[in-house]
Short mmCIF file of C-alpha atoms in Angstrom, two decimals:
data_model
loop_
_atom_site.label_atom_id
_atom_site.label_comp_id
_atom_site.label_asym_id
_atom_site.label_seq_id
_atom_site.Cartn_x
_atom_site.Cartn_y
_atom_site.Cartn_z
CA UNK I 1 57.14 -58.81 44.82
CA UNK I 2 59.70 -61.47 45.43
CA UNK I 3 62.42 -62.04 42.88
CA UNK I 4 61.88 -65.07 40.74
CA UNK I 5 64.78 -67.17 39.58
CA UNK I 6 64.78 -69.15 36.35
CA UNK I 7 68.28 -70.59 36.99
CA UNK I 8 66.93 -74.15 36.80
CA UNK I 9 66.41 -73.74 33.03
CA UNK I 10 69.71 -74.82 31.83
CA UNK I 11 69.21 -73.34 28.29
CA UNK I 12 68.16 -69.97 29.36
CA UNK I 13 68.64 -68.45 32.79
CA UNK I 14 66.38 -65.42 32.91
CA UNK I 15 67.63 -63.07 35.56
CA UNK I 16 64.60 -61.69 37.23
CA UNK I 17 64.65 -59.11 39.97
CA UNK I 18 62.20 -56.93 41.79
CA UNK I 19 62.60 -53.24 42.69
CA UNK I 20 60.47 -52.37 45.67
CA UNK I 21 60.67 -48.72 44.80
CA UNK I 22 58.93 -49.18 41.42
CA UNK I 23 57.36 -52.55 41.63
CA UNK I 24 59.10 -53.71 38.44
CA UNK I 25 57.86 -57.02 37.14
CA UNK I 26 59.48 -59.19 34.49
CA UNK I 27 58.12 -61.28 31.77
CA UNK I 28 58.40 -64.97 32.30
CA UNK I 29 61.01 -66.96 30.31
CA UNK I 30 58.49 -69.12 28.61
CA UNK I 31 56.96 -66.15 26.92
CA UNK I 32 60.19 -65.54 25.27
CA UNK I 33 60.40 -69.22 24.14
CA UNK I 34 63.81 -69.26 25.63
CA UNK I 35 63.31 -72.55 27.45
CA UNK I 36 62.81 -74.20 23.96
CA UNK I 37 65.37 -72.28 22.06
CA UNK I 38 68.50 -73.99 20.94
CA UNK I 39 69.96 -70.66 19.79
CA UNK I 40 69.92 -69.02 23.06
CA UNK I 41 73.10 -70.58 23.96
CA UNK I 42 73.09 -69.79 27.61
CA UNK I 43 72.00 -66.23 27.64
CA UNK I 44 70.87 -64.65 30.71
CA UNK I 45 68.25 -62.02 29.83
CA UNK I 46 66.19 -59.50 31.46
CA UNK I 47 63.35 -57.32 30.08
CA UNK I 48 61.67 -54.73 32.06
CA UNK I 49 57.88 -54.97 32.12
CA UNK I 50 55.06 -53.39 33.92
CA UNK I 51 55.36 -51.30 36.98
CA UNK I 52 52.64 -49.93 39.26
CA UNK I 53 54.33 -46.80 39.97
CA UNK I 54 56.01 -44.62 37.53
CA UNK I 55 59.60 -44.42 38.11
CA UNK I 56 62.53 -44.90 40.31
CA UNK I 57 65.53 -42.78 39.70
CA UNK I 58 69.17 -42.45 40.80
CA UNK I 59 72.20 -40.49 39.96
CA UNK I 60 75.68 -42.14 39.92
CA UNK I 61 79.15 -40.68 39.19
CA UNK I 62 80.62 -37.27 40.29
CA UNK I 63 78.80 -34.10 40.06
CA UNK I 64 80.42 -33.26 36.63
CA UNK I 65 80.08 -36.75 35.09
CA UNK I 66 76.75 -37.90 36.42
CA UNK I 67 74.87 -40.67 34.69
CA UNK I 68 71.33 -40.55 35.98
CA UNK I 69 68.71 -43.25 35.32
CA UNK I 70 64.99 -43.64 35.58
CA UNK I 71 62.82 -46.65 35.34
CA UNK I 72 59.94 -46.33 32.88
CA UNK I 73 57.03 -48.74 33.07
CA UNK I 74 56.84 -51.12 30.20
CA UNK I 75 59.81 -49.65 28.54
CA UNK I 76 63.01 -50.10 30.43
CA UNK I 77 65.66 -47.95 31.98
CA UNK I 78 66.38 -44.50 30.72
CA UNK I 79 69.96 -43.39 31.29
CA UNK I 80 70.88 -39.71 31.07
CA UNK I 81 74.21 -37.96 30.55
CA UNK I 82 74.32 -34.24 30.12
CA UNK I 83 70.70 -33.93 29.09
CA UNK I 84 71.03 -36.77 26.50
CA UNK I 85 69.20 -40.00 27.15
CA UNK I 86 69.03 -43.54 25.73
CA UNK I 87 66.52 -46.17 26.76
CA UNK I 88 67.87 -49.61 27.54
CA UNK I 89 64.81 -51.92 27.05
CA UNK I 90 66.47 -55.31 27.48
CA UNK I 91 69.92 -56.68 28.34
CA UNK I 92 71.44 -60.15 28.35
CA UNK I 93 74.80 -61.84 28.83
CA UNK I 94 75.82 -65.02 27.18
CA UNK I 95 77.62 -67.79 28.99
CA UNK I 96 81.38 -67.37 28.71
CA UNK I 97 83.00 -69.22 25.84
CA UNK I 98 79.62 -69.81 24.09
CA UNK I 99 79.78 -69.62 20.26
CA UNK I 100 77.00 -67.29 19.11
CA UNK I 101 76.36 -67.15 15.42
CA UNK I 102 74.62 -64.22 13.67
CA UNK I 103 71.61 -66.58 13.21
CA UNK I 104 71.62 -67.22 17.02
CA UNK I 105 71.64 -63.39 17.58
CA UNK I 106 68.84 -62.86 15.14
CA UNK I 107 66.53 -65.47 16.83
CA UNK I 108 67.39 -64.13 20.33
CA UNK I 109 66.79 -60.48 19.45
CA UNK I 110 63.62 -61.50 17.53
CA UNK I 111 62.19 -63.13 20.61
CA UNK I 112 63.11 -60.24 22.82
CA UNK I 113 61.58 -57.82 20.46
CA UNK I 114 58.43 -59.87 20.16
CA UNK I 115 58.22 -59.68 24.06
CA UNK I 116 58.86 -55.98 23.98
CA UNK I 117 56.00 -55.52 21.49
CA UNK I 118 53.72 -57.77 23.62
CA UNK I 119 54.22 -55.65 26.61
CA UNK I 120 53.52 -52.45 24.54
CA UNK I 121 57.01 -51.01 24.36
CA UNK I 122 56.54 -50.35 20.67
CA UNK I 123 54.45 -51.47 17.73
CA UNK I 124 56.20 -53.84 15.32
CA UNK I 125 56.12 -53.19 11.60
CA UNK I 126 57.38 -55.09 8.64
CA UNK I 127 59.98 -52.84 7.16
CA UNK I 128 62.47 -55.02 5.30
CA UNK I 129 64.80 -57.97 5.53
CA UNK I 130 67.00 -57.98 8.70
CA UNK I 131 70.68 -58.22 8.33
CA UNK I 132 73.55 -57.93 10.84
CA UNK I 133 74.82 -54.35 10.22
CA UNK I 134 77.98 -52.48 10.63
CA UNK I 135 78.99 -48.84 10.10
CA UNK I 136 79.84 -49.79 6.49
CA UNK I 137 76.18 -50.08 5.76
CA UNK I 138 75.68 -46.29 6.25
CA UNK I 139 78.15 -44.53 3.90
CA UNK I 140 77.63 -40.79 3.91
CA UNK I 141 75.44 -39.53 1.03
CA UNK I 142 77.63 -37.75 -1.39
CA UNK I 143 74.95 -36.10 -3.45
CA UNK I 144 74.13 -32.48 -2.96
CA UNK I 145 70.40 -32.41 -4.02
CA UNK I 146 67.53 -32.99 -1.69
CA UNK I 147 63.86 -32.95 -2.43
CA UNK I 148 60.95 -32.90 0.00
CA UNK I 149 57.34 -33.83 -0.87
CA UNK I 150 54.71 -31.77 1.17
CA UNK I 151 51.05 -31.25 1.51
CA UNK I 152 49.85 -27.71 0.48
CA UNK I 153 49.61 -26.54 3.99
CA UNK I 154 53.14 -27.36 4.89
CA UNK I 155 54.30 -25.50 1.75
CA UNK I 156 52.74 -22.38 3.17
CA UNK I 157 54.86 -22.80 6.24
CA UNK I 158 58.09 -23.17 4.21
CA UNK I 159 57.20 -20.10 2.26
CA UNK I 160 57.16 -18.20 5.48
CA UNK I 161 60.63 -19.56 6.34
CA UNK I 162 59.22 -21.95 8.91
CA UNK I 163 61.08 -25.24 9.14
CA UNK I 164 60.23 -28.29 11.29
CA UNK I 165 62.66 -30.84 12.54
CA UNK I 166 61.21 -33.89 14.31
CA UNK I 167 63.02 -36.06 16.80
CA UNK I 168 62.98 -39.88 16.92
CA UNK I 169 60.24 -39.66 19.50
CA UNK I 170 58.21 -37.43 17.21
CA UNK I 171 58.37 -39.87 14.28
CA UNK I 172 57.66 -42.80 16.55
CA UNK I 173 54.29 -41.28 17.50
CA UNK I 174 53.27 -38.79 14.75
CA UNK I 175 49.68 -38.94 13.71
CA UNK I 176 50.29 -38.95 9.98
CA UNK I 177 50.53 -42.68 9.19
CA UNK I 178 52.70 -41.95 6.08
CA UNK I 179 55.35 -40.38 8.10
CA UNK I 180 55.02 -42.58 11.31
CA UNK I 181 57.70 -45.13 12.08
CA UNK I 182 57.16 -46.77 15.44
CA UNK I 183 60.53 -48.60 15.22
CA UNK I 184 62.42 -45.36 14.71
CA UNK I 185 65.59 -45.31 16.91
CA UNK I 186 65.47 -48.90 17.99
CA UNK I 187 68.48 -51.08 17.73
CA UNK I 188 69.90 -54.45 19.00
CA UNK I 189 73.59 -54.56 19.84
CA UNK I 190 75.73 -57.69 20.31
CA UNK I 191 78.64 -56.35 22.30
CA UNK I 192 81.77 -58.57 22.49
CA UNK I 193 83.98 -57.75 25.47
CA UNK I 194 87.14 -59.62 26.41
CA UNK I 195 85.18 -61.91 28.77
CA UNK I 196 81.58 -62.11 27.58
CA UNK I 197 79.15 -61.38 24.82
CA UNK I 198 76.23 -59.06 25.77
CA UNK I 199 73.07 -58.39 23.95
CA UNK I 200 71.26 -55.05 24.47
CA UNK I 201 68.10 -53.76 22.96
CA UNK I 202 67.68 -50.03 23.17
CA UNK I 203 66.00 -47.02 21.83
CA UNK I 204 67.93 -43.69 21.27
CA UNK I 205 67.94 -40.66 19.16
CA UNK I 206 65.98 -38.43 21.50
CA UNK I 207 68.48 -35.67 20.85
CA UNK I 208 68.40 -35.93 17.11
CA UNK I 209 66.36 -33.55 14.88
CA UNK I 210 65.53 -35.14 11.58
CA UNK I 211 64.68 -33.63 8.14
CA UNK I 212 63.57 -36.28 5.72
CA UNK I 213 63.38 -36.28 1.90
CA UNK I 214 64.66 -37.99 -1.13
CA UNK I 215 67.68 -37.68 -3.54
CA UNK I 216 65.79 -37.92 -6.79
CA UNK I 217 62.36 -37.37 -8.22
CA UNK I 218 62.23 -40.66 -9.98
CA UNK I 219 59.23 -41.90 -7.94
CA UNK I 220 57.56 -38.55 -8.22
CA UNK I 221 53.92 -39.80 -8.54
CA UNK I 222 54.30 -42.35 -5.80
CA UNK I 223 55.86 -39.96 -3.41
CA UNK I 224 53.34 -37.22 -4.15
CA UNK I 225 50.53 -39.58 -3.36
CA UNK I 226 51.96 -40.49 -0.06
CA UNK I 227 53.38 -37.31 1.23
CA UNK I 228 51.64 -34.52 -0.86
CA UNK I 229 51.68 -32.85 -4.22
CA UNK I 230 54.09 -29.98 -3.55
CA UNK I 231 57.75 -30.44 -3.83
CA UNK I 232 60.66 -28.29 -2.60
CA UNK I 233 64.30 -28.69 -3.71
CA UNK I 234 67.32 -27.85 -1.71
CA UNK I 235 70.12 -27.57 -4.36
CA UNK I 236 73.01 -27.58 -1.88
CA UNK I 237 72.33 -29.76 1.04
CA UNK I 238 75.67 -29.01 2.66
CA UNK I 239 75.18 -25.34 2.79
CA UNK I 240 71.57 -25.66 3.96
CA UNK I 241 72.67 -28.06 6.70
CA UNK I 242 75.46 -25.71 7.78
CA UNK I 243 73.03 -22.80 8.06
CA UNK I 244 70.55 -24.87 10.09
CA UNK I 245 73.15 -26.23 12.36
CA UNK I 246 74.12 -22.80 13.26
CA UNK I 247 70.57 -21.56 13.76
CA UNK I 248 69.62 -24.67 15.93
CA UNK I 249 72.84 -24.73 17.90
CA UNK I 250 73.38 -28.31 16.80
CA UNK I 251 76.62 -30.05 17.65
CA UNK I 252 76.99 -31.79 14.23
CA UNK I 253 74.95 -32.74 11.28
CA UNK I 254 74.92 -35.87 9.02
CA UNK I 255 73.10 -36.88 5.90
CA UNK I 256 72.70 -40.53 5.00
CA UNK I 257 70.65 -42.85 3.05
CA UNK I 258 67.89 -44.47 5.03
CA UNK I 259 67.95 -48.14 5.73
CA UNK I 260 64.74 -49.91 6.78
CA UNK I 261 65.00 -53.20 8.63
CA UNK I 262 62.63 -55.30 10.69
CA UNK I 263 65.32 -55.87 13.32
CA UNK I 264 68.42 -53.66 13.29
CA UNK I 265 71.28 -55.53 14.75
CA UNK I 266 74.86 -54.51 15.23
CA UNK I 267 77.81 -56.68 16.29
CA UNK I 268 80.67 -54.75 17.87
CA UNK I 269 83.80 -55.46 19.92
CA UNK I 270 85.08 -53.41 22.82
CA UNK I 271 87.83 -53.60 25.40
CA UNK I 272 85.58 -51.85 27.95
CA UNK I 273 84.30 -53.86 30.83
CA UNK I 274 80.55 -54.40 30.78
CA UNK I 275 78.73 -55.52 33.80
CA UNK I 276 74.99 -55.96 34.36
CA UNK I 277 75.09 -57.54 37.82
CA UNK I 278 77.34 -57.25 40.80
CA UNK I 279 77.18 -61.03 41.48
CA UNK I 280 78.38 -64.17 39.78
CA UNK I 281 76.51 -65.99 38.34
CA UNK I 282 74.59 -62.89 37.35
CA UNK I 283 71.79 -61.98 39.62
CA UNK I 284 69.82 -58.69 39.93
CA UNK I 285 70.64 -56.01 37.25
CA UNK I 286 72.07 -53.04 38.86
CA UNK I 287 71.62 -49.86 36.60
CA UNK I 288 74.36 -48.19 38.45
CA UNK I 289 76.78 -50.45 36.56
CA UNK I 290 75.91 -48.60 33.32
CA UNK I 291 78.63 -45.96 33.70
CA UNK I 292 79.85 -43.14 31.56
CA UNK I 293 82.03 -45.49 29.39
CA UNK I 294 79.13 -47.77 28.71
CA UNK I 295 76.79 -44.98 28.07
CA UNK I 296 79.23 -43.50 25.46
CA UNK I 297 79.59 -46.88 23.79
CA UNK I 298 75.86 -47.43 23.42
CA UNK I 299 75.27 -43.85 22.27
CA UNK I 300 77.94 -43.99 19.62
CA UNK I 301 76.76 -47.31 18.19
CA UNK I 302 73.05 -46.30 18.31
CA UNK I 303 74.00 -43.14 16.29
CA UNK I 304 74.19 -45.37 13.16
CA UNK I 305 70.58 -46.41 13.38
CA UNK I 306 69.49 -42.90 14.25
CA UNK I 307 71.15 -41.21 11.45
CA UNK I 308 70.16 -43.74 8.80
CA UNK S 1 53.25 -47.50 8.32
CA UNK S 2 56.73 -46.77 6.94
CA UNK S 3 56.94 -48.61 3.86
CA UNK S 4 59.00 -51.26 2.16
CA UNK S 5 57.88 -49.90 -1.19
CA UNK S 6 59.95 -46.87 -0.45
CA UNK S 7 63.19 -47.07 -2.34
CA UNK S 8 66.01 -47.17 0.17
CA UNK S 9 68.24 -45.95 -2.52
CA UNK S 10 66.34 -42.62 -2.72
CA UNK S 11 65.32 -41.75 0.78
CA UNK S 12 67.62 -39.38 2.58
CA UNK S 13 67.79 -38.14 6.19
CA UNK S 14 69.38 -34.98 7.30
CA UNK S 15 70.22 -35.40 10.99
CA UNK S 16 71.20 -32.80 13.52
CA UNK S 17 72.78 -33.90 16.64
CA UNK S 18 71.55 -31.57 19.49
CA UNK S 19 73.32 -31.17 22.72
CA UNK S 20 70.16 -32.28 24.65
CA UNK S 21 67.03 -34.37 24.12
CA UNK S 22 64.45 -32.58 22.01
CA UNK S 23 61.68 -31.73 24.64
CA UNK S 24 57.92 -32.38 24.02
CA UNK S 25 56.40 -32.01 21.63
CA UNK S 26 59.62 -33.49 20.19
CA UNK S 27 59.94 -31.16 17.25
CA UNK S 28 62.10 -28.09 16.71
CA UNK S 29 60.35 -25.42 14.63
CA UNK S 30 62.61 -22.70 13.30
CA UNK S 31 61.44 -19.62 11.50
CA UNK S 32 64.25 -18.09 9.45
CA UNK S 33 63.64 -16.51 6.11
CA UNK S 34 67.32 -16.52 5.33
CA UNK S 35 66.97 -20.19 4.77
CA UNK S 36 64.66 -19.69 1.83
CA UNK S 37 67.59 -18.89 -0.35
CA UNK S 38 68.47 -22.55 -0.22
CA UNK S 39 64.92 -23.64 -1.12
CA UNK S 40 63.27 -23.80 -4.55
CA UNK S 41 59.67 -24.67 -4.99
CA UNK S 42 59.50 -26.87 -7.98
CA UNK S 43 55.86 -28.11 -7.92
#
């Protein structure tokens, strides 16, 4: 498939490329509404869409510090480092010197996420008002008590000492609708580097194991109706978490309040160099430019939306 | 659907950062009766 070029559109230059190995195809700029959008402010954007074959993969870096990537149809590029992955679903670069407001970012990410939903990357939900977020939105929870509402059958498992911890992927696809969150682990990052502003939409949290509950019983009836009539209480969450960490072999644990949001957006600054393309003006996306430093940056920022 | 009617002030999440992605079926199940000393059934 020949690469298309939307560079004639002055307001939004959608960078489109083809990958012969995987037959990547990209959504058209009009589907994003970029050609009519004042707020786009010169963004070059690419979103990965359908592919006829499953994946193309490559490994970059040295033997010890390898970043591996795979293309996933209708999802994006999955990057791996030491057995941990993040999924880059869309990436864009704003024109140098462009002033981009939070409102601009919201509209751009909204369009990109609508396109991702259209192509089946995830099912959208109404979860709450969207705000630009920082780490300050996620203070550590200082309480010690933890309650979990359960159906009768699950309580039997707990009585036997059987505890289940689901990953982000589990909660995105779990069959129980009351527990499902198809937007779990998704985030949109506005990354300001010394030269450019980048926008990236990604999914992460595949290496996080979650245990969900509440801090009080103030909505006991409502919670029981949703999750089950039985309730367990963990009196000292810190001690429980330490014990589980040791048993699971987890690197760390965190407990935070949960924040629901239609479109989780984070705005960050970095001195690191971010590149999506080897050419200027930007042309084809080169996944090998996502190196270890960029992987680490994305992973750390994405942590906030995973842990809370 | 995850719910806006959930109180965000109340819902907590205990998160364990694992050294690698959780493999399919994307859950870790741990059977350890020693953990029961932390757990009290209240209803």
